[in-house]
mmCIF file of C-alpha atoms in Angstrom:
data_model
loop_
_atom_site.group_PDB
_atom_site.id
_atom_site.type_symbol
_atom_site.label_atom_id
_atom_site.label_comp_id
_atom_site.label_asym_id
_atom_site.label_seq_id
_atom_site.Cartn_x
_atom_site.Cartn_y
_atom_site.Cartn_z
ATOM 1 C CA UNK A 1 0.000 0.000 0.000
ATOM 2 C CA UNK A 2 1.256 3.499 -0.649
ATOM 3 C CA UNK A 3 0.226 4.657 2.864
ATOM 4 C CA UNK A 4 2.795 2.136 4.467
ATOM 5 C CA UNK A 5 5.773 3.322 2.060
ATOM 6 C CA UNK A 6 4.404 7.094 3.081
ATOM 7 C CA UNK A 7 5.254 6.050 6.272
ATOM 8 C CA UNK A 8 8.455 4.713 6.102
ATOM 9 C CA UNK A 9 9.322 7.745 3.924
ATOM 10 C CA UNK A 10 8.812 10.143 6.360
ATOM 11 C CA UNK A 11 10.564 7.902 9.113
ATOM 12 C CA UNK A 12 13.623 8.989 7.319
ATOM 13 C CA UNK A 13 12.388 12.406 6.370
ATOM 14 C CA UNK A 14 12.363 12.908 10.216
ATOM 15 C CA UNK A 15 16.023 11.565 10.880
ATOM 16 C CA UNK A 16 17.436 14.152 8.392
ATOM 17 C CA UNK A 17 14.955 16.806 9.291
ATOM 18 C CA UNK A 18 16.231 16.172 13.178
ATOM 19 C CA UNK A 19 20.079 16.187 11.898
ATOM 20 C CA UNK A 20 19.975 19.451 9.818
ATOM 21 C CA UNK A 21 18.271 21.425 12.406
ATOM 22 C CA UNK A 22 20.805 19.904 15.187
ATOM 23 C CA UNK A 23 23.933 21.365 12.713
ATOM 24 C CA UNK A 24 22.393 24.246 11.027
ATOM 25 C CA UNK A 25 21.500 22.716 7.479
ATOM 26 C CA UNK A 26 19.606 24.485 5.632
ATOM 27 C CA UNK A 27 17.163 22.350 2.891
ATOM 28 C CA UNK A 28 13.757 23.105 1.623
ATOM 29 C CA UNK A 29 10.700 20.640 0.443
ATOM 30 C CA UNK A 30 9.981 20.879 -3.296
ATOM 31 C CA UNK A 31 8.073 19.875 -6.049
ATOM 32 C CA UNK A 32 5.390 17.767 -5.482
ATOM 33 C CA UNK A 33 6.542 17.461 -1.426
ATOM 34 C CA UNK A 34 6.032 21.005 -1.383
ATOM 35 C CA UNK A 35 2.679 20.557 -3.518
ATOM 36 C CA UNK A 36 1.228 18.026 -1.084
ATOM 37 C CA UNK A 37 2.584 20.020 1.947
ATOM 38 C CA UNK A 38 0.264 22.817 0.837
ATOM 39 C CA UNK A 39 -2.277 21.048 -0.990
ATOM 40 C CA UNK A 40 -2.888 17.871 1.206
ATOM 41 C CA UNK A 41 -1.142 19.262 4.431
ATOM 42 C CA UNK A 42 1.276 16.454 3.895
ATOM 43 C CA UNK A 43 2.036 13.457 0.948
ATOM 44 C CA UNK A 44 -0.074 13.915 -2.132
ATOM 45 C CA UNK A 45 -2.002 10.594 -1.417
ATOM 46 C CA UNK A 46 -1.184 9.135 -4.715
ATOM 47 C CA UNK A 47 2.267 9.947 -4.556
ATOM 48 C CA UNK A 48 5.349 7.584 -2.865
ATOM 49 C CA UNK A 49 8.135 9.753 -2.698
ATOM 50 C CA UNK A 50 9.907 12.932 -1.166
ATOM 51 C CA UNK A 51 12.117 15.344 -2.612
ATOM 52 C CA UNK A 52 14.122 18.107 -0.908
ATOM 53 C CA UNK A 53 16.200 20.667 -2.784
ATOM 54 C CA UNK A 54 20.063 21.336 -0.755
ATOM 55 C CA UNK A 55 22.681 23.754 -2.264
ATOM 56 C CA UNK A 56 26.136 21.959 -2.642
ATOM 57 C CA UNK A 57 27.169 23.622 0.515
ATOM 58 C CA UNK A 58 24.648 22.480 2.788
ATOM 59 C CA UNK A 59 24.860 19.173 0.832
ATOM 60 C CA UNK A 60 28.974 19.204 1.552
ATOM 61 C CA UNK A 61 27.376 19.728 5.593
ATOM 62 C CA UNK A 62 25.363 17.343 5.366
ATOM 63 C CA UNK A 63 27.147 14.212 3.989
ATOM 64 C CA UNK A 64 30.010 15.219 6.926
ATOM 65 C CA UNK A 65 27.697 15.232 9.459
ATOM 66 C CA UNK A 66 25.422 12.088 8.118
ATOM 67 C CA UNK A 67 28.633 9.716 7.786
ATOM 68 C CA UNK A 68 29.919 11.144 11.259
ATOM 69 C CA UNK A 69 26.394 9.977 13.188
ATOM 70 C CA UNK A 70 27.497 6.115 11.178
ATOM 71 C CA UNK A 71 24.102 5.039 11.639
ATOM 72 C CA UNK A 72 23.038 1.344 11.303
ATOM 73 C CA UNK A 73 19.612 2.205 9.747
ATOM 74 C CA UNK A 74 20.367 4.522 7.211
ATOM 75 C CA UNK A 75 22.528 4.765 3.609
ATOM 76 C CA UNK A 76 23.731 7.882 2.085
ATOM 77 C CA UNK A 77 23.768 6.937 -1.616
ATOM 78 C CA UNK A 78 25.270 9.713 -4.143
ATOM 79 C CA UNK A 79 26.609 10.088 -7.708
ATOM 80 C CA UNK A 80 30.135 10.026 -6.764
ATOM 81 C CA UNK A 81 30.411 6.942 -5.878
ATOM 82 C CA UNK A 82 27.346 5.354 -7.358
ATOM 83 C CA UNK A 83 28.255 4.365 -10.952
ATOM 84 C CA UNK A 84 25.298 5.134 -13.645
ATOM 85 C CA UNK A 85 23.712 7.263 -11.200
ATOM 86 C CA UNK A 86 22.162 11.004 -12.214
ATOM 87 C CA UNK A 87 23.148 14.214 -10.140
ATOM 88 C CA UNK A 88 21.120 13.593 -6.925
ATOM 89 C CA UNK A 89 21.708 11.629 -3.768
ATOM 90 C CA UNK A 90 19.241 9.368 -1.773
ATOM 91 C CA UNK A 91 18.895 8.755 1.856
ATOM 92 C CA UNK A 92 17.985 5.036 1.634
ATOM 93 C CA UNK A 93 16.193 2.801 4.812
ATOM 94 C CA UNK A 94 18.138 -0.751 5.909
ATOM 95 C CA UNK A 95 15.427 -3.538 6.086
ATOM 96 C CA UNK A 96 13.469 -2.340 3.675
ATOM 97 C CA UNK A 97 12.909 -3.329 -0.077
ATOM 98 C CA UNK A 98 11.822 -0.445 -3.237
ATOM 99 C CA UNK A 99 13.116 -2.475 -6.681
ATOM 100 C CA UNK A 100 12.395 0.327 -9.338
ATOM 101 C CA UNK A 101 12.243 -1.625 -12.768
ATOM 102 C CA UNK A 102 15.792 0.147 -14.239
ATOM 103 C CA UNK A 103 17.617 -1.371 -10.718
ATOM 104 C CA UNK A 104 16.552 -4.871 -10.431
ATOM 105 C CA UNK A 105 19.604 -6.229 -11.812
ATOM 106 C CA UNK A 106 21.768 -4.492 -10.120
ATOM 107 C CA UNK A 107 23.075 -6.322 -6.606
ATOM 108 C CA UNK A 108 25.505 -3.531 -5.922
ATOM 109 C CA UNK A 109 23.068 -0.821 -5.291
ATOM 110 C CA UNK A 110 21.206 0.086 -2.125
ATOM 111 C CA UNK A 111 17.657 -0.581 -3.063
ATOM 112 C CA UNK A 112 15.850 0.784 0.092
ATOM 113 C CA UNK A 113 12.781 3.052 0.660
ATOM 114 C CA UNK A 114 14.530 6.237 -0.132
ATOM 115 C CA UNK A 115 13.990 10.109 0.259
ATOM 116 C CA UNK A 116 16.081 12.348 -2.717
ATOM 117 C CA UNK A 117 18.616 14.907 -2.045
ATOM 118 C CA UNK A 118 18.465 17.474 -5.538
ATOM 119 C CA UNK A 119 21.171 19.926 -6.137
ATOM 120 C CA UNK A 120 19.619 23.324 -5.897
ATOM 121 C CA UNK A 121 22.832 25.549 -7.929
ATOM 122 C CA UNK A 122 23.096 28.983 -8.994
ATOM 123 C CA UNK A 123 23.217 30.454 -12.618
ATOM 124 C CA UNK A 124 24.009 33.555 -13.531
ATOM 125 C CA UNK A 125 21.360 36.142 -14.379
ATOM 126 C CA UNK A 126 23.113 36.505 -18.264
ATOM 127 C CA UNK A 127 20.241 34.300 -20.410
ATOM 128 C CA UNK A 128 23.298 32.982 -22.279
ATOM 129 C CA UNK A 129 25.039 31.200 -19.655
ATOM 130 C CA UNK A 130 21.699 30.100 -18.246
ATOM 131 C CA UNK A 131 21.113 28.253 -21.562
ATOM 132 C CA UNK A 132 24.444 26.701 -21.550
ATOM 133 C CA UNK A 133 24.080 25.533 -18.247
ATOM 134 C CA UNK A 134 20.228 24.056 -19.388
ATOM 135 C CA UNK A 135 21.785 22.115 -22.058
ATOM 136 C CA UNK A 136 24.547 20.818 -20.386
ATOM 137 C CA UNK A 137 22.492 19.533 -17.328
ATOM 138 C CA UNK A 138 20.413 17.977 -20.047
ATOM 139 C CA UNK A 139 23.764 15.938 -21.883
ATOM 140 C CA UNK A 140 23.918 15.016 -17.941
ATOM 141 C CA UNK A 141 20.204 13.851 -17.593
ATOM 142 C CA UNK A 142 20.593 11.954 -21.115
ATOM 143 C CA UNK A 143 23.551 10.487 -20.398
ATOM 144 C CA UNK A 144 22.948 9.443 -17.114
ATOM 145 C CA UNK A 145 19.253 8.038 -18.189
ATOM 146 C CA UNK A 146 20.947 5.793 -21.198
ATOM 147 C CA UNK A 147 22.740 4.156 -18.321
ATOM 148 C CA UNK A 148 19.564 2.335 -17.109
ATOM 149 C CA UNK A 149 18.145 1.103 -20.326
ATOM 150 C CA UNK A 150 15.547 4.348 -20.578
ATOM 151 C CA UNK A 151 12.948 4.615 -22.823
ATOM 152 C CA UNK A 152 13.096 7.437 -25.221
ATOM 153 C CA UNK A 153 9.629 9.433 -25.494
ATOM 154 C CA UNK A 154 10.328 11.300 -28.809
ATOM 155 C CA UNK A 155 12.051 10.850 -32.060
ATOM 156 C CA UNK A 156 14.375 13.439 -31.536
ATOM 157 C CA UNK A 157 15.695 12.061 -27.815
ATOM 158 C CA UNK A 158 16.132 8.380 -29.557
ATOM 159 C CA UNK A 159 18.196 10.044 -32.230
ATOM 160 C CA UNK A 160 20.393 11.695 -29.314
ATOM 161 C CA UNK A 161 20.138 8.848 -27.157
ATOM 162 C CA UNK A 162 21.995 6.439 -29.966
ATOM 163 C CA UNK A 163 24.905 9.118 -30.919
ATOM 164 C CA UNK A 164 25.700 8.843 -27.240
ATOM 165 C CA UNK A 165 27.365 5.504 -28.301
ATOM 166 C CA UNK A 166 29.968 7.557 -30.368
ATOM 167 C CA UNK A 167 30.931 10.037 -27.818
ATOM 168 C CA UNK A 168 33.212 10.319 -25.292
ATOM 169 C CA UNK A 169 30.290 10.708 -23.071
ATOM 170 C CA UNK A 170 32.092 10.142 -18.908
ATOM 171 C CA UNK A 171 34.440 12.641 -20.530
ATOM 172 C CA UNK A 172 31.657 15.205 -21.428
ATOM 173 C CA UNK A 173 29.998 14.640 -18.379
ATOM 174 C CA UNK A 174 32.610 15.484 -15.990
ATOM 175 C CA UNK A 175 33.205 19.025 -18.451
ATOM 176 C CA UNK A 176 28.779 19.000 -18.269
ATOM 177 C CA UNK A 177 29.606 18.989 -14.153
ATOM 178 C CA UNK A 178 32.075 21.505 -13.839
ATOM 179 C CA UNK A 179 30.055 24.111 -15.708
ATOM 180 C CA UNK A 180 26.828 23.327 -13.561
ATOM 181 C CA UNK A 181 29.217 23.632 -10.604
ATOM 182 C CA UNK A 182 30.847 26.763 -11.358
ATOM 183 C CA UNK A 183 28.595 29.562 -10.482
ATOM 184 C CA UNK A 184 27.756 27.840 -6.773
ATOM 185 C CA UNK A 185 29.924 30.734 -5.076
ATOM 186 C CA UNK A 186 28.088 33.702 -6.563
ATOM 187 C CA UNK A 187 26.873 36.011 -3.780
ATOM 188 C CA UNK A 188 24.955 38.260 -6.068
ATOM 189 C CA UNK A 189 23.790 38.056 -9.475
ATOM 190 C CA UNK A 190 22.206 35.134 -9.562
ATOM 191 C CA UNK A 191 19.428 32.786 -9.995
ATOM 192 C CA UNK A 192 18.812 29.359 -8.426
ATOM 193 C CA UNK A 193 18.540 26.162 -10.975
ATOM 194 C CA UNK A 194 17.645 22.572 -11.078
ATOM 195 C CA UNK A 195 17.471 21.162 -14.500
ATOM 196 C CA UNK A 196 19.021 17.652 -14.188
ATOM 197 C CA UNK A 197 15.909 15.061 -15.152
ATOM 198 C CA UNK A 198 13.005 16.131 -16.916
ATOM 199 C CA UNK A 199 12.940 19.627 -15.881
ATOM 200 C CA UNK A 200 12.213 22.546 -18.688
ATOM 201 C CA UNK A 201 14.326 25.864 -18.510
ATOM 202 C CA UNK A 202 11.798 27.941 -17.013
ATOM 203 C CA UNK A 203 10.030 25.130 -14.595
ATOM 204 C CA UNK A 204 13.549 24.883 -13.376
ATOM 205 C CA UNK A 205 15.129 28.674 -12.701
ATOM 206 C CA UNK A 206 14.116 29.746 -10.140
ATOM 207 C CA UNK A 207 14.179 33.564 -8.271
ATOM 208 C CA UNK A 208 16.616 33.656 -5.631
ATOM 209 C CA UNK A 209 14.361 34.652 -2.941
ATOM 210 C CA UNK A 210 12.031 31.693 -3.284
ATOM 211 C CA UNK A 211 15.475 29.697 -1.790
ATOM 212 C CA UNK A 212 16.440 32.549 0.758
ATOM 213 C CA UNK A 213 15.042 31.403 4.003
ATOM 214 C CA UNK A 214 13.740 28.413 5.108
ATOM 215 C CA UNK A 215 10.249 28.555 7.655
ATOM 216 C CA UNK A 216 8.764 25.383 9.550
ATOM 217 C CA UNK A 217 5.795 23.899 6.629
ATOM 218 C CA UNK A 218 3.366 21.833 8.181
ATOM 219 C CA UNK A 219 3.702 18.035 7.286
ATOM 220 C CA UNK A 220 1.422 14.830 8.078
ATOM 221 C CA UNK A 221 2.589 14.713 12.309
ATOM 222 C CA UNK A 222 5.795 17.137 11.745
ATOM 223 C CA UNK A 223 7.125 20.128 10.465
ATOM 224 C CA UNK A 224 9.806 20.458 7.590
ATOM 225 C CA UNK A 225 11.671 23.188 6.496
ATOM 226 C CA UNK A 226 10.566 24.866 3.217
ATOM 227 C CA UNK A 227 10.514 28.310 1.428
ATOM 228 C CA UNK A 228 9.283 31.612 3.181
ATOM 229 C CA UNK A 229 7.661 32.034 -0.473
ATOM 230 C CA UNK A 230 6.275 28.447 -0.547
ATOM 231 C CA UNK A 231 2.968 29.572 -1.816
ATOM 232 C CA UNK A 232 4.600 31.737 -4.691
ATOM 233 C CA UNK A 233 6.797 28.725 -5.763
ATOM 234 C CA UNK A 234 3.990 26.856 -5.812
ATOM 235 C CA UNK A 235 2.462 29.234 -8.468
ATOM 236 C CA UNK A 236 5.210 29.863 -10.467
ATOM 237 C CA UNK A 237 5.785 25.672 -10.468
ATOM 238 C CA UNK A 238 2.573 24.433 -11.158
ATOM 239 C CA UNK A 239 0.171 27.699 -11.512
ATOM 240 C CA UNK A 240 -3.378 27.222 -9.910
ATOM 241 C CA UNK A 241 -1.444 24.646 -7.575
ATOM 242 C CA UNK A 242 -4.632 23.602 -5.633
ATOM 243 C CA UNK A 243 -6.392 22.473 -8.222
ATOM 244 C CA UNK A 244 -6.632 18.505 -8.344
ATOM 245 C CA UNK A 245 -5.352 16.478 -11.128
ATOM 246 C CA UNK A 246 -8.607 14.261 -12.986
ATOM 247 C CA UNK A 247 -9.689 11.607 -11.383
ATOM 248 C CA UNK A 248 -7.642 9.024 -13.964
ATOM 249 C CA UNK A 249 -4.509 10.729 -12.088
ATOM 250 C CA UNK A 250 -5.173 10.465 -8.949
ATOM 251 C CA UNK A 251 -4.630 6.697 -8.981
ATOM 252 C CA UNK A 252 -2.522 5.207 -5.399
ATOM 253 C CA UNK A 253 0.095 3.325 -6.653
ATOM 254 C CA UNK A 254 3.666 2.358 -5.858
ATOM 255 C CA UNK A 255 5.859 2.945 -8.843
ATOM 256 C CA UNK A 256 8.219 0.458 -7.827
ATOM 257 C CA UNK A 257 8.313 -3.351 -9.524
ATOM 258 C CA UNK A 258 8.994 -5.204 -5.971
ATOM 259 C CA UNK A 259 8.555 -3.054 -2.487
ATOM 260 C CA UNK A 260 8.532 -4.278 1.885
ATOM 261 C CA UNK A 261 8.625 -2.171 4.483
ATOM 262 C CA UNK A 262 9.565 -5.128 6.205
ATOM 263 C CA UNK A 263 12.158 -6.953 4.379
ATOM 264 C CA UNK A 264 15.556 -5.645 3.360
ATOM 265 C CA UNK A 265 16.190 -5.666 -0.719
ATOM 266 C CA UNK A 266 18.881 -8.173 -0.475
ATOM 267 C CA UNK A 267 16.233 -10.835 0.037
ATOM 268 C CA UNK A 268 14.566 -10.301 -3.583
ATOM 269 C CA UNK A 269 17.354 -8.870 -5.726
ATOM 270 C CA UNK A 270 19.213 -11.694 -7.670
ATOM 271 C CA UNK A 271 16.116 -13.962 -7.450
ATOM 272 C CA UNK A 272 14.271 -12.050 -10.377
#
């Protein structure tokens, strides 16, 4: 049931909610967290996962303080040392099983209830370099997608998806990361971004005062940290945010091929 992976989801929402308040993290709820935060007062009840935006900084913070608490029930799981992974990190749950249908040959990944960890970087406010920066964090997206046997949804990305076979494409991607990296120090100037995965340019710029300070948001039993602006984010996201999706879309379902709460993933993955 989705309630029961809800649950376990915000099990570990609370254990890094509880660690970046204790060290002064900032993060902030987005997308369709933020949505259902507003919206639902909590998860959007068809929905089975959580996603909170961190700048590199705070992410830096984070990681240090995560691996210094070496807990026994929770995984940090990043790109860096994740290989075929896309630009975000997951904070994954021991004991428990989410196969997603890319993964389930894989026996060398963590495949545990998860919540995501998304880059939040800055941009310049020059449209030129905010353009480069789009493209390149799509090459990224692309790249990083084509690693787990994606399915192209138009002509055009199939076309780009097969002359990835005739670049030098971990090369690319490194150059890709150091662009989408560079700006991250900017004190004024700027714009906030996210644009890795499906993302369009303007869905994913954001103004720099929707990311300035983070206020307690109401959330199921808790509170979690999200924008000061969270209703104009909202807007500027989704537009008339509170109105509900038709009924076809509103369907409760896990999106994941095998999932416990219960059991840990290593009983199910190489017995597929």
């Amino acid at each position: 049931m989705v309630r029961d992976v809800q649950n376990k989801i915000l099990q570990i929402m609370k254990y890094i909610d509880a660690l970046c308040r204790n060290h002064q993290i900032e993060y902030y709820i987005m997308g369709g967290t933020a949505l259902g935060a507003v919206r639902h007062g909590g998860f959007i009840p068809w929905d089975d996962d959580l996603d909170i935006f961190m700048t590199p900084d705070q992410y830096e913070k984070f990681k240090q303080v995560f691996s210094e608490q070496n807990s026994s029930q929770y995984v940090l799981q990043e790109w860096r040392t994740t290989p075929d992974y896309l630009e975000y990190a997951k904070v994954r749950m021991n004991g428990t099983t989410f196969i997603e249908e890319a993964y389930q040959h894989r026996k060398d990944l963590h495949q545990g209830i998860y919540v995501d960890i998304m880059m939040l970087h800055k941009v310049p406010n020059s449209k030129f370099i905010q353009k480069k920066t789009y493209y390149y964090s799509k090459f990224v997206t692309l790249y990083g997608l084509s690693q787990r046997n994606w399915k192209p949804k138009s002509k055009t990305q199939a076309l780009v998806l097969r002359s990835l076979k005739f670049l030098p494409c971990k090369w690319l991607a490194k150059k890709c990361y150091q662009t989408i990296y560079k700006y991250d120090s900017l004190s004024s100037g700027f714009q906030y971004c996210y644009w890795i995965t499906p993302a369009k340019f303007r869905s994913g710029l954001f103004d720099r005062s929707f990311f300035s300070h983070p206020i307690d948001i109401p959330f199921e039993d808790t509170v979690l940290l999200g924008s000061e602006k969270l209703k104009e984010y909202l807007e500027y996201r989704y537009g008339d945010y509170m109105k509900l999706p038709p009924k076809e879309q509103q369907e409760a379902a896990v999106h994941a091929m095998i999932y416990d709460t219960e059991k840990d993933y290593s009983e199910y993955v190489g017995k597929l």
